[in-house]
């Protein structure tokens, strides 16, 4: 079961549960494409296509496109670090330096 460990050592994100407690991110310029792809995927999924059909292949392409358009962010409830899982497999970790109340 894949896990993402926070550097503080006090929290582990279990990445197996879908949906999980993370956040999906998408670039603003890719948002419309994501919506269209998710809509197309939903329509194809309702058809329940058999494998190796044209619809099945389009469903797989839609899944891949969604994965390529999104990234994930996880927040540690103990130390508030953000762990940003990038498309390239790297994880950028950000520490909170101060808080601002709006």
Short mmCIF file of C-alpha atoms in Angstrom, two decimals:
data_model
loop_
_atom_site.label_atom_id
_atom_site.label_comp_id
_atom_site.label_asym_id
_atom_site.label_seq_id
_atom_site.Cartn_x
_atom_site.Cartn_y
_atom_site.Cartn_z
CA UNK A 1 0.00 0.00 0.00
CA UNK A 2 1.64 3.31 -1.09
CA UNK A 3 2.23 5.90 1.60
CA UNK A 4 3.50 9.44 1.75
CA UNK A 5 5.46 10.25 4.89
CA UNK A 6 5.56 13.77 6.30
CA UNK A 7 9.08 14.90 7.26
CA UNK A 8 7.81 15.70 10.78
CA UNK A 9 7.41 11.95 11.27
CA UNK A 10 4.02 12.34 12.92
CA UNK A 11 1.78 11.67 9.96
CA UNK A 12 1.53 9.21 7.10
CA UNK A 13 -0.85 9.66 4.16
CA UNK A 14 -2.27 6.38 2.90
CA UNK A 15 -2.43 6.82 -0.86
CA UNK A 16 -4.41 3.63 -1.50
CA UNK A 17 -7.79 4.98 -0.49
CA UNK A 18 -9.60 6.63 -3.37
CA UNK A 19 -10.83 9.20 -2.71
CA UNK A 20 -8.23 10.13 -0.12
CA UNK A 21 -7.70 13.20 2.07
CA UNK A 22 -5.56 15.01 -0.49
CA UNK A 23 -6.41 17.79 -2.90
CA UNK A 24 -6.46 17.57 -6.69
CA UNK A 25 -4.85 20.47 -8.50
CA UNK A 26 -5.18 21.49 -12.11
CA UNK A 27 -3.66 24.44 -13.93
CA UNK A 28 -6.24 27.10 -14.68
CA UNK A 29 -5.43 26.92 -18.40
CA UNK A 30 -6.11 23.13 -18.34
CA UNK A 31 -9.37 23.32 -16.40
CA UNK A 32 -11.74 23.34 -19.40
CA UNK A 33 -9.92 20.37 -20.92
CA UNK A 34 -10.22 18.51 -17.61
CA UNK A 35 -13.97 19.16 -17.45
CA UNK A 36 -14.47 18.00 -21.03
CA UNK A 37 -12.37 14.90 -20.45
CA UNK A 38 -14.22 14.01 -17.25
CA UNK A 39 -17.55 14.48 -19.01
CA UNK A 40 -16.43 12.28 -21.91
CA UNK A 41 -15.15 9.68 -19.46
CA UNK A 42 -18.47 9.66 -17.61
CA UNK A 43 -20.40 9.08 -20.85
CA UNK A 44 -18.04 6.28 -21.92
CA UNK A 45 -18.17 4.66 -18.48
CA UNK A 46 -21.97 4.50 -18.58
CA UNK A 47 -21.70 2.48 -21.79
CA UNK A 48 -19.73 -0.17 -19.87
CA UNK A 49 -17.63 -1.01 -22.94
CA UNK A 50 -15.95 -4.36 -23.42
CA UNK A 51 -12.17 -4.38 -23.53
CA UNK A 52 -10.50 -3.86 -26.90
CA UNK A 53 -13.48 -1.91 -28.27
CA UNK A 54 -13.11 1.65 -29.55
CA UNK A 55 -15.06 2.96 -26.56
CA UNK A 56 -12.81 1.04 -24.13
CA UNK A 57 -9.69 2.53 -25.70
CA UNK A 58 -11.22 6.02 -25.51
CA UNK A 59 -12.02 5.42 -21.83
CA UNK A 60 -8.40 4.48 -21.14
CA UNK A 61 -7.19 7.56 -23.03
CA UNK A 62 -9.54 9.72 -20.94
CA UNK A 63 -8.16 8.22 -17.72
CA UNK A 64 -4.60 8.92 -18.86
CA UNK A 65 -5.48 12.48 -19.84
CA UNK A 66 -7.05 13.15 -16.41
CA UNK A 67 -3.93 11.80 -14.69
CA UNK A 68 -1.75 14.03 -16.89
CA UNK A 69 -3.82 17.14 -16.17
CA UNK A 70 -3.88 16.80 -12.38
CA UNK A 71 -1.48 16.73 -9.47
CA UNK A 72 -2.07 16.14 -5.76
CA UNK A 73 -1.40 18.10 -2.60
CA UNK A 74 -1.48 16.67 0.91
CA UNK A 75 -1.46 18.69 4.13
CA UNK A 76 -0.05 17.31 7.35
CA UNK A 77 -2.54 17.89 10.19
CA UNK A 78 0.33 17.90 12.69
CA UNK A 79 2.81 20.43 11.25
CA UNK A 80 0.80 21.92 8.33
CA UNK A 81 3.46 21.08 5.74
CA UNK A 82 2.19 20.76 2.20
CA UNK A 83 3.44 17.86 0.11
CA UNK A 84 2.83 18.49 -3.59
CA UNK A 85 3.02 15.34 -5.73
CA UNK A 86 4.07 16.50 -9.18
CA UNK A 87 3.40 14.72 -12.47
CA UNK A 88 7.08 13.85 -12.75
CA UNK A 89 6.90 11.72 -9.59
CA UNK A 90 8.71 14.25 -7.42
CA UNK A 91 7.24 15.56 -4.17
CA UNK A 92 7.82 19.21 -3.29
CA UNK A 93 7.49 19.93 0.43
CA UNK A 94 6.53 23.36 1.75
CA UNK A 95 6.70 24.46 5.38
CA UNK A 96 4.43 27.05 6.89
CA UNK A 97 6.39 30.16 7.81
CA UNK A 98 3.51 32.35 9.02
CA UNK A 99 -0.24 32.65 8.96
CA UNK A 100 -2.31 35.46 7.56
CA UNK A 101 -5.95 35.94 8.47
CA UNK A 102 -8.14 37.44 5.76
#
